[in-house]
Amino acid sequence: MSDAAVYNFAYLDEQTKRMIRRALLKAVAIPGYQVPFASREMPMPYGWGTGGVQVTAAVLGADDTLKVIDQGADDTTNAVSIRKFFERTAGVATTTHTSDATVIQTRHRIPETPLREGQILVYQVPIPEPLRFLEPRETETRRQHALEDYGLMHVKLYEDIARHGHIATTYAYPVKVDGRYLMDPSPTPKFDNPKMDMCPALQLFGAGREKRIYALPPYTRVVSLDFEDHPFEPTKFDRGCALCGAEGIYLDEVVTDDCGGRMFVCSDTDFCESRRTPPRAAAPGLNEVPR
Amino acid sequence: MSALDDRPLLVAEGLTKHYGQHIGCADVSLDIHEGEVVAVVGESGSGKSTLLGLLSTQLLPSAGSVRYLMRDGEERELLSLSEAERRFLLRTDWGFVHQDARLGLRMGVSAGGNVGERLMAVGWRHYGRIRAEAEHWLDRVEIARSRIDDRPDTFSGGMRQRLQIAKNMVTRPRLIFMDEPTGGLDVSVQARLLDLIRGFVSDYGLAAVIVTHDLAVARLLSHRIVVMRHGRVIETGLTDQVLDDPREPYTQLLVASILQA
Amino acid sequence: MSHSSEMIRVNAVTKTFVMHLRDGARLPVVAGVSFNVGRGECAVLGGPSGTGKSSILKMIYGNYRADAGRIEINGPDGWRDIARASPRAVLSLRTSTIGYVSQFLRVIPRIGAIDIVAASARETGLDEPAARVRAITLLELLNVPERLWNLPPATFSGGEQQRINIARGFAAERPILLLDEPTASLDAANRAAVVSLIEARKKAGAAVLGIFHDEDVRDRVADRVIDVQKFAPEASTP
């Protein structure tokens, strides 16, 4: 008996998917606004991407091609598990190639290969509320969103500068969406913030534990908060990838031995591999399910 | 003084607040003019804090109204303000100094961040200017500039109160509400704080409503006094007149109860 | 201000204290108080102590309430009955028109003596430098040692505090000056200084109303004495 016969397509029942799609439609209609949704228990612990998985399940169609990354990598436990989950429950094609994917679920990175129209990027979000660290009352933060009362976010950036001499927030760097809502871009490095701005792909954010969904429709203005005299600056690296030599991309530090040896390589494994094996053939993805 | 200038800043009429069967505050009417300091005195439970909450729109009245002369010269019914307008008023034209500094300050945010918060809330986006303004106000409340990056949980009680005042003054409010601002402070620390408040009142033409059970504080700071008991105003008038020639039995008792140093 | 030569008109004023803490005991102080004070004159309230002289002065200043009668003050907007004026109107008359000097200084913490005196001078319109000059003149005249000028008077001796208070009272030059025993317990030199200050205010056209127990001072400044005993209330009501 095949797994697909046991599970409904993409694991969730159709009514749940409809519920999530309604939340998604509202989220797309109000860019950056956190829409509450009835998050389900998933067969994985919170913190492993339950929000992202539910969103992916709700948007996935039989002819989609799914890519799953974790900190830019296709081959970590988390990424492999989620990819396998959808291979078994939805039977969809999977890939590691950014350009071949129609749906990409991500934990904390945006691929280096520019996204295009028609693609959907699904973020796993641990804490959707950017104001929480200074204002723990949810009643108050929701009111602040309603009134576009966001001075507090700048207080956090002020504190950063006062303490470190510059804005030391390097991930989950707050953004203003379409000139209206303040949004936590999930713990993506601020290096990726500029990629969110006017992105041709649809970006969806799912927070499972917190039961919130929010979205950036294609070509939405996303502005990173800053001060006039301390403007936003994406992280810059003073070197290239030790493997493929690419520059101007996000690097991971890899410890190579226990004598202090280390190297800096592309965080986006697909990007790095495709540069090292040109020209890219139209080969099937590493984990593509044979049909 | 022109007729326009003579309009009261705030007019409360028939303010009443019930807490179930219990009366928090009954039928209180009060005018406050620009530059005028009004002390509300009475024992705990007399309704003075409820009155402060009603005047400052933190509490909804069961009956009555509060009108306020906005900066643009228009008189507005405060209950009809939208939440956004009300908040804007609260953080620009008004101030609120709490007895418990933890209600008025963000204890996890530096002194500079606390003072700068209102500025950032009204759109200041230049770190250097925000910091310079914060330094200026720390100077004014006699907190050393070197403490600008320290959190208020490292401050003494008196410093926290002064920081609260700086945090409020930064947008040059016209009206400030104070709930027992000197409560729980040492006498010498109180004196310094009272002196500071006096200075701000006269330098900036600040109007203030000060709730206190300390008649000495009322005498030192206020022009007018409102004596409350059981939720009602029982006597009101010029501060020195009410304290030197009290009429009501309860006021006479209050005045007679002052400890002579 | 009305062009009348009068500045204060007291008419049929009555004052009774009701002591609620003593079972509502009534303590009649004065009744039927009527007199006027004109510009450039010094009237003195006379009579033994306990006859209500100080209460009359305090009613004119708005510090005590009058139970009945009128206390009219010739202020910038014409005659105002201070017994019925709103608190703001009373404060405004105190700023513009009525000065009051008692023998007691209500100490303001942490403010230097010279600043207290100069602040008073500024209330009637002097600018900061002029107010400072006036404060220095007065402190010198009243023999306040210069080393004290910048210190808060809280720690001064009683006599020093009293002189700071007199300096403060005379720093602001108002058309009406009420004096409640300002010279009590002053030495001869300082009494003389106060007399000269009163003379100067009279010459400038101020209406001065005072209480002086010191006969010497009273004889030197008084143009006439108002005997307060004639305002004694009827035998006290039960």
XYZ file of C-alpha atoms in Angstrom, chain B:
261
model
C -4.754 88.317 28.524
C -6.885 87.740 25.449
C -10.197 85.974 25.572
C -8.654 83.135 23.594
C -5.800 82.650 26.042
C -8.255 82.605 28.890
C -10.005 79.459 27.742
C -9.236 76.608 30.112
C -6.894 73.915 28.847
C -9.046 71.166 30.278
C -12.641 71.178 31.437
C -14.121 68.229 33.292
C -17.840 68.134 33.933
C -19.777 65.761 36.126
C -17.125 63.054 36.061
C -18.452 59.925 37.684
C -16.992 56.454 37.901
C -18.706 53.458 39.432
C -16.925 50.247 40.194
C -19.985 48.075 40.440
C -21.789 49.271 43.546
C -18.775 51.166 44.757
C -18.335 54.828 43.811
C -14.826 55.631 42.582
C -15.568 59.234 41.876
C -18.834 61.158 41.819
C -19.861 64.262 39.881
C -16.502 66.001 39.773
C -16.170 69.166 37.732
C -12.848 70.901 37.292
C -11.126 73.454 35.049
C -7.410 73.602 34.487
C -5.796 76.576 32.832
C -2.461 76.806 31.116
C 0.367 77.116 33.621
C -1.879 76.175 36.515
C -0.990 73.480 39.022
C -3.897 71.770 40.724
C -3.312 69.435 43.640
C -5.827 66.703 44.375
C -5.561 65.671 48.011
C -7.300 63.143 50.190
C -6.656 59.848 51.915
C -6.138 56.610 50.042
C -9.456 55.458 48.699
C -10.804 59.007 48.458
C -11.041 58.738 44.680
C -8.139 60.978 43.780
C -6.360 58.396 41.650
C -9.630 57.516 39.931
C -10.102 61.190 39.133
C -6.590 61.341 37.683
C -7.334 58.280 35.570
C -10.543 59.855 34.271
C -8.953 63.218 33.481
C -6.108 61.552 31.633
C -8.459 59.217 29.678
C -6.853 56.118 31.142
C -10.244 55.267 32.657
C -13.640 55.508 31.018
C -16.171 57.488 33.064
C -19.597 56.107 33.907
C -20.879 59.635 33.292
C -19.499 63.073 32.537
C -17.128 64.557 30.032
C -13.620 65.944 29.639
C -12.866 68.602 27.038
C -9.368 69.665 26.064
C -8.014 72.625 24.170
C -5.769 71.078 21.536
C -2.587 72.762 20.345
C -4.362 73.975 17.229
C -6.818 75.910 19.429
C -9.694 73.520 18.832
C -11.574 72.253 21.858
C -12.183 68.511 21.687
C -14.252 66.088 23.719
C -11.629 63.562 24.774
C -13.975 60.585 24.702
C -14.648 61.285 21.035
C -10.982 61.163 20.064
C -9.873 58.176 18.058
C -7.411 55.878 19.767
C -4.636 57.172 17.509
C -5.425 60.804 18.361
C -5.632 59.976 22.040
C -2.262 58.253 22.016
C -0.698 61.087 20.118
C -2.041 63.538 22.682
C -0.786 61.377 25.553
C 2.721 61.250 24.235
C 3.120 64.769 22.912
C 0.972 67.346 24.672
C 0.589 65.401 27.909
C 2.862 63.742 30.388
C 2.267 61.201 33.117
C 4.541 60.710 36.104
C 3.746 57.598 38.129
C 4.583 56.934 41.734
C 5.960 53.572 40.622
C 8.636 54.399 38.071
C 8.290 50.935 36.579
C 4.930 52.011 35.155
C 6.438 55.054 33.506
C 9.799 53.757 32.363
C 11.044 50.807 30.374
C 13.339 49.270 32.928
C 15.190 47.213 30.317
C 15.940 50.185 28.076
C 18.744 52.695 28.695
C 18.036 56.151 30.128
C 18.709 57.648 26.695
C 16.341 55.211 25.021
C 13.653 56.004 27.559
C 13.968 59.732 26.978
C 14.204 59.272 23.215
C 11.143 57.028 22.938
C 8.616 59.826 22.555
C 10.781 61.509 19.947
C 11.052 58.311 17.932
C 7.312 57.786 18.307
C 6.655 61.146 16.681
C 9.039 60.423 13.848
C 12.538 61.466 14.857
C 14.931 59.333 12.826
C 18.343 60.852 13.489
C 20.241 58.996 16.163
C 22.655 61.846 16.888
C 19.885 64.386 17.354
C 17.802 62.042 19.503
C 20.812 61.416 21.693
C 21.679 65.107 21.937
C 18.116 65.874 22.989
C 18.226 63.060 25.558
C 21.473 64.481 26.956
C 19.908 67.918 27.183
C 16.983 66.583 29.209
C 19.191 64.475 31.444
C 21.076 67.682 32.217
C 17.836 69.453 32.999
C 16.798 66.770 35.489
C 20.301 66.614 36.958
C 21.222 63.119 35.847
C 24.873 62.865 34.802
C 25.322 62.426 31.057
C 27.609 59.517 31.789
C 24.533 57.559 32.882
C 22.814 57.896 29.507
C 23.453 54.277 28.522
C 22.602 52.829 31.928
C 19.289 51.181 32.559
C 16.884 52.699 35.089
C 16.976 49.551 37.185
C 20.463 50.697 38.226
C 19.095 54.113 39.300
C 18.014 55.294 42.754
C 14.352 56.088 43.427
C 14.875 59.826 43.057
C 16.778 59.424 39.792
C 14.049 57.223 38.370
C 11.445 59.889 39.102
C 13.631 62.530 37.499
C 14.123 60.288 34.487
C 10.349 59.897 34.207
C 10.047 63.663 34.141
C 12.716 63.984 31.450
C 10.973 61.292 29.423
C 7.760 63.314 29.550
C 9.248 66.771 29.052
C 11.053 65.897 25.837
C 8.000 66.725 23.705
C 7.282 69.916 25.698
C 3.873 68.870 26.983
C 1.404 71.500 28.141
C -0.245 69.314 30.757
C 1.308 66.746 33.030
C -0.446 64.328 35.373
C 1.419 63.189 38.457
C 0.337 60.416 40.792
C 2.141 60.765 44.139
C 5.388 61.709 42.365
C 7.301 61.986 45.637
C 5.737 58.957 47.316
C 8.233 56.689 49.007
C 11.202 59.012 48.544
C 13.507 60.285 51.288
C 12.750 63.817 52.386
C 15.945 65.277 50.906
C 15.291 63.460 47.633
C 11.709 64.747 47.661
C 12.897 68.328 48.046
C 15.113 68.063 45.003
C 12.311 66.574 42.930
C 9.779 69.179 44.043
C 12.215 71.927 43.221
C 12.697 70.457 39.771
C 8.964 70.247 39.146
C 8.511 73.853 40.350
C 11.194 74.950 37.927
C 9.584 73.174 34.968
C 6.182 74.575 35.831
C 7.462 78.138 35.826
C 9.977 77.791 32.966
C 7.617 76.057 30.544
C 4.241 77.344 31.723
C 3.341 73.724 32.370
C -0.092 72.907 33.740
C -0.213 69.992 36.133
C -2.623 67.848 38.079
C -0.836 66.362 41.053
C -2.407 63.686 43.169
C -0.855 63.590 46.612
C -1.743 62.839 50.172
C 1.079 65.124 51.302
C -0.276 68.617 52.002
C 3.238 70.040 52.123
C 3.745 68.912 48.531
C 0.424 70.489 47.590
C 1.383 73.767 49.279
C 4.760 73.936 47.628
C 3.646 73.089 44.106
C 0.024 73.957 43.539
C -1.987 77.081 42.894
C -5.271 75.402 43.600
C -6.288 72.474 45.685
C -9.110 69.967 45.424
C -9.939 68.028 48.577
C -11.622 64.670 47.973
C -13.390 62.301 50.271
C -15.503 59.247 49.488
C -15.209 59.979 45.773
C -16.506 63.535 46.011
C -14.881 66.938 45.981
C -15.664 68.401 49.384
C -13.646 71.594 49.223
C -11.717 73.439 46.559
C -10.008 76.785 46.228
C -6.757 78.646 46.345
C -4.167 76.369 47.911
C -3.050 78.704 50.688
C -6.659 79.632 51.430
C -7.816 76.038 51.802
C -4.795 75.101 53.892
C -4.750 78.221 56.092
C -8.490 78.690 56.423
C -10.026 75.252 55.857
C -13.778 75.204 56.049
C -14.924 71.618 55.874
C -14.570 69.403 58.941
C -12.603 66.841 56.960
C -10.210 69.455 55.539
C -9.663 70.854 59.018
C -8.823 67.362 60.168
C -6.367 66.873 57.302
C -4.651 70.182 57.974
C -4.552 69.516 61.715
C -2.925 66.163 61.051
C 0.190 67.609 59.401
C 3.288 66.812 61.397
C 5.214 69.919 62.283
C 8.916 69.571 61.665
